[in-house]
mmCIF file of C-alpha atoms in Angstrom:
data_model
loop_
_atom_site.group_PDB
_atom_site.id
_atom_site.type_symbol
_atom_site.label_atom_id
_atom_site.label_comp_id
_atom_site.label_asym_id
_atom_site.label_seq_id
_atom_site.Cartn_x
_atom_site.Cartn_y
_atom_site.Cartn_z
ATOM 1 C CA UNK A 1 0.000 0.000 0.000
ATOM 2 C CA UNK A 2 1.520 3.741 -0.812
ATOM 3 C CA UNK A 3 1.016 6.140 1.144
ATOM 4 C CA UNK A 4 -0.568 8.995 0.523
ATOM 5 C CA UNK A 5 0.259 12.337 -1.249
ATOM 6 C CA UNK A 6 1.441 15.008 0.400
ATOM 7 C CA UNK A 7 0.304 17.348 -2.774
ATOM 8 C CA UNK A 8 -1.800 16.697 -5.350
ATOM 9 C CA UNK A 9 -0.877 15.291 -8.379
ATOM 10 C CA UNK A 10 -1.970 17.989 -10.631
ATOM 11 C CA UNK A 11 -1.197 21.381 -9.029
ATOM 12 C CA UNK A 12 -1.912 25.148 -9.946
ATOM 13 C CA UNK A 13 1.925 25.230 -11.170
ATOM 14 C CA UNK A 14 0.859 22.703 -14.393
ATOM 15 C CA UNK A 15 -1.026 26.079 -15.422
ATOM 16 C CA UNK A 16 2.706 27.276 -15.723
ATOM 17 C CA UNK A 17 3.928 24.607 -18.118
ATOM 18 C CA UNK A 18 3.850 26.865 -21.091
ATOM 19 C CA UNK A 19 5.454 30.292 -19.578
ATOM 20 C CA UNK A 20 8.879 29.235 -21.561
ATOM 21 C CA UNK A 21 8.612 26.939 -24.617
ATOM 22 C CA UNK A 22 12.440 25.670 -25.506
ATOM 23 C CA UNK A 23 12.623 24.203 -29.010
ATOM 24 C CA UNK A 24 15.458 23.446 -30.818
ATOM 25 C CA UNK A 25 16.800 23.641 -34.373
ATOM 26 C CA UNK A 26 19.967 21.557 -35.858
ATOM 27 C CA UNK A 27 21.779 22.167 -39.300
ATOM 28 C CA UNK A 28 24.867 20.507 -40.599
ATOM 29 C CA UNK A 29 27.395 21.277 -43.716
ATOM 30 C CA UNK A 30 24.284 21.832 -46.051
ATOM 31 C CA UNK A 31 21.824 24.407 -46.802
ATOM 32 C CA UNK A 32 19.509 23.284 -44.253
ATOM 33 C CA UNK A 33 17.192 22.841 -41.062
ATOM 34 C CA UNK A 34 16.101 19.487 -39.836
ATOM 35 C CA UNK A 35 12.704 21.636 -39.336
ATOM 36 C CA UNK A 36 10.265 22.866 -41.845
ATOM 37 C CA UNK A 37 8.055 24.602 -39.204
ATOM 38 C CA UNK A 38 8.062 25.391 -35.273
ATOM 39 C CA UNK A 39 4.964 26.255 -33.448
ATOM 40 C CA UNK A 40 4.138 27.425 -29.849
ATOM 41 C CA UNK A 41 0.921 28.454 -27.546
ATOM 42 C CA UNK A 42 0.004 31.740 -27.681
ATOM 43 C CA UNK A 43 -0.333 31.129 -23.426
ATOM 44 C CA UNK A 44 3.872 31.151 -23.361
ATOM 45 C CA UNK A 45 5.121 34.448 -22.371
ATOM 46 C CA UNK A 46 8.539 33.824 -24.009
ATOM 47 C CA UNK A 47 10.473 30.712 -26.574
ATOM 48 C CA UNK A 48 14.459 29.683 -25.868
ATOM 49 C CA UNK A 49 15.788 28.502 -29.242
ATOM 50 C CA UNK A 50 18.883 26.747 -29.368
ATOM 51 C CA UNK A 51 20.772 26.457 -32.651
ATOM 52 C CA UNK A 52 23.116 23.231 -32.964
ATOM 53 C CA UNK A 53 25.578 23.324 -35.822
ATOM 54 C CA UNK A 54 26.239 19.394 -36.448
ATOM 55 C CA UNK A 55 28.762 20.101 -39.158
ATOM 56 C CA UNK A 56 32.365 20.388 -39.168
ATOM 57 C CA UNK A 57 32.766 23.768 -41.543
ATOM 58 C CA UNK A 58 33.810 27.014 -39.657
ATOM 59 C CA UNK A 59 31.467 29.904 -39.810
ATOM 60 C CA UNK A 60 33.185 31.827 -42.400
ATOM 61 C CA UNK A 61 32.775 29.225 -44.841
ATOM 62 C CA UNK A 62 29.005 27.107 -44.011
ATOM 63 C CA UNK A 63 28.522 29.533 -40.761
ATOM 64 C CA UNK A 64 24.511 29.397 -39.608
ATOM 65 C CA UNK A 65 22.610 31.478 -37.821
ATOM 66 C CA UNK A 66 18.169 31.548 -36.672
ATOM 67 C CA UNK A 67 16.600 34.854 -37.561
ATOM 68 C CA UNK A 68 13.193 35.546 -36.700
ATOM 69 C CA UNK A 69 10.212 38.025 -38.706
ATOM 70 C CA UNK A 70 7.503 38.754 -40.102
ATOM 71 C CA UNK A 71 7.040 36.930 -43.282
ATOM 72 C CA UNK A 72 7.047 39.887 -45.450
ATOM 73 C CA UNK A 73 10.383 41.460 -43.906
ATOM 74 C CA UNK A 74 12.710 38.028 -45.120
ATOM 75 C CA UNK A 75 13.892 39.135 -47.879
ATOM 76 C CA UNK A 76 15.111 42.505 -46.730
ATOM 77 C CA UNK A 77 16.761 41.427 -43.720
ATOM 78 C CA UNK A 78 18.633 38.664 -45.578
ATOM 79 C CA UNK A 79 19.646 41.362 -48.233
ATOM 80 C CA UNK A 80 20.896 43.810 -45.813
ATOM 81 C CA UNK A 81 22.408 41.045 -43.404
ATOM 82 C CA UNK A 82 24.688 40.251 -46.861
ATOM 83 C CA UNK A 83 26.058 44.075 -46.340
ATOM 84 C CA UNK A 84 26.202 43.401 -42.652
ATOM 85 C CA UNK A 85 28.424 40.461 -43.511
ATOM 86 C CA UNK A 86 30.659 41.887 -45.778
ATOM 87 C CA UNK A 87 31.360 45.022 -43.706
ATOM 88 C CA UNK A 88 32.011 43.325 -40.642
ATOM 89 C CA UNK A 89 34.777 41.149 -41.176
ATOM 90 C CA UNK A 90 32.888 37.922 -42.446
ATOM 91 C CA UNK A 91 31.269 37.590 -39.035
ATOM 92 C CA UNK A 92 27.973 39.251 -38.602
ATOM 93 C CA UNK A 93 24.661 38.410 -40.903
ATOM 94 C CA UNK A 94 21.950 40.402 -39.033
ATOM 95 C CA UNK A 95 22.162 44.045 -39.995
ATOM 96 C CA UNK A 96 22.691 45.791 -36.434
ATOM 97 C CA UNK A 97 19.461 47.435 -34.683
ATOM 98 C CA UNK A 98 17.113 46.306 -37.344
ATOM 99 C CA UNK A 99 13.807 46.875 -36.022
ATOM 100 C CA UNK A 100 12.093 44.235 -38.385
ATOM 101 C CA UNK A 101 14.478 41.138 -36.365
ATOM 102 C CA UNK A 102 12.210 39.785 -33.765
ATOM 103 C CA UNK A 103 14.819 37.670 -32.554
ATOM 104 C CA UNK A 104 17.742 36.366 -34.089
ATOM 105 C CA UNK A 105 20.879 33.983 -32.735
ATOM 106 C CA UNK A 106 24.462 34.685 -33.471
ATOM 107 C CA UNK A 107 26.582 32.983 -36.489
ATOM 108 C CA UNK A 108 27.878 29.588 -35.586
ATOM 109 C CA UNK A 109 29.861 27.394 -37.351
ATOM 110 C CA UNK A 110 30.587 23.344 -36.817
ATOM 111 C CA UNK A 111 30.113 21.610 -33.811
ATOM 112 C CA UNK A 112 29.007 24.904 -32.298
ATOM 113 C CA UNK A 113 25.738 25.172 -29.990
ATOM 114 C CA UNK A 114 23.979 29.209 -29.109
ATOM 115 C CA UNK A 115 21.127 30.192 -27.628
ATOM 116 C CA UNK A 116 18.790 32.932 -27.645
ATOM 117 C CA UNK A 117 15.506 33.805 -25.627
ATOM 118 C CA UNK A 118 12.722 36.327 -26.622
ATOM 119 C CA UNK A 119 9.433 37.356 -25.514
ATOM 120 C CA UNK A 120 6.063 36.579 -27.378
ATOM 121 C CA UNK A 121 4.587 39.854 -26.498
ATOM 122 C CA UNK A 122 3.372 42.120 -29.293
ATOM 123 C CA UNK A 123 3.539 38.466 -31.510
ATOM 124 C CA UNK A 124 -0.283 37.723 -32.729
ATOM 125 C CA UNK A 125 -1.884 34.122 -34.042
ATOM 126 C CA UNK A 126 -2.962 35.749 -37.245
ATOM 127 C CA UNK A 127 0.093 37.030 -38.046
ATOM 128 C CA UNK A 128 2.729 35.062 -40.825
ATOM 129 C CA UNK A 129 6.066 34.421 -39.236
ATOM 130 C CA UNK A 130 9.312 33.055 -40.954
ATOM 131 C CA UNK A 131 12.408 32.119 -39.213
ATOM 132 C CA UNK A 132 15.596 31.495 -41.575
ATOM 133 C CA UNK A 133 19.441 32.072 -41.770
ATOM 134 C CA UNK A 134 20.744 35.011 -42.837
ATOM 135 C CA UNK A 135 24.308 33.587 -43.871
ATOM 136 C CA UNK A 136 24.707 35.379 -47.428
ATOM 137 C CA UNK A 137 23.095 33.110 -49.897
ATOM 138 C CA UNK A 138 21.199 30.747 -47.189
ATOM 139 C CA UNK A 139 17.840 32.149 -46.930
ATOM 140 C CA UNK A 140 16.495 31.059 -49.900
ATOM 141 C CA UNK A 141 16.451 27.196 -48.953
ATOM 142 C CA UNK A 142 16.949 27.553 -44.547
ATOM 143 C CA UNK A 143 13.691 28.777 -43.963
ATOM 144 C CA UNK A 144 10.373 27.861 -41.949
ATOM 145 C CA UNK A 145 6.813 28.751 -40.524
ATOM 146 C CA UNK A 146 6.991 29.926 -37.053
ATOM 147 C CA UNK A 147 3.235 29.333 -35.920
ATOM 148 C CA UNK A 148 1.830 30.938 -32.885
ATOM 149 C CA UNK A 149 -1.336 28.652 -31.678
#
């Protein structure tokens, strides 16, 4: 016979399950995610993504990075993150203060892990999200829904 529970098995604190989602995102030596979409509750108040870099090429050369927008804004923050690139030395890809970058990780190359965390305020359901890589020449093909539900 057990004994009995000193607190129940469901608490109030389950209603806290979803304050942080973590999700995570891998890429290798090629031109891609091993996810086509990510998705999260609209009840979590903020999302840790961590970026693993499975390959063995340096940054400069197959470097990766997770940007996140509004659908719409891809394309301009991957063209100016190519002039952000080549002005800073080969290692930055997100163009510096852009106000369009919801959240975005720094540039990692092979075997290299990073992590960023951001809030969800001011992010709505109905809006169309994209998350991507912003190494010059990546966005094109390293791209996916992010889906707030």
């Amino acid at each position: 016979r057990r004994p009995p529970r000193s607190t129940p098995l469901y608490s109030s604190a389950a209603s806290d399950v979803y304050k942080r989602q973590d999700l995570t995102v891998e890429a290798g030596d090629s031109l891609k995610f091993n996810a086509s979409s990510l998705s999260v509750p609209s009840t979590c108040g903020s999302v840790t993504l961590n970026l693993k870099h499975g390959g063995k090429m340096p940054k400069t050369v197959m470097g990766h990075n997770w940007v996140l927008s509004k659908t719409a804004d891809v394309g301009a923050i991957a063209s100016d993150g190519i002039k952000a690139y080549t002005t800073s030395g080969r290692t930055i890809v997100v163009k510096e203060n852009d106000g369009r970058v919801i959240a975005h990780t720094t540039l990692i190359g092979g075997g290299e892990t990073t992590s960023i965390t951001f809030s969800l305020d001011g992010l709505s359901a109905s809006e169309s999200y994209t998350f991507f890589c912003s190494f010059p020449g990546h966005a094109g093909l390293m791209r996916g829904a992010f889906t707030i539900i």
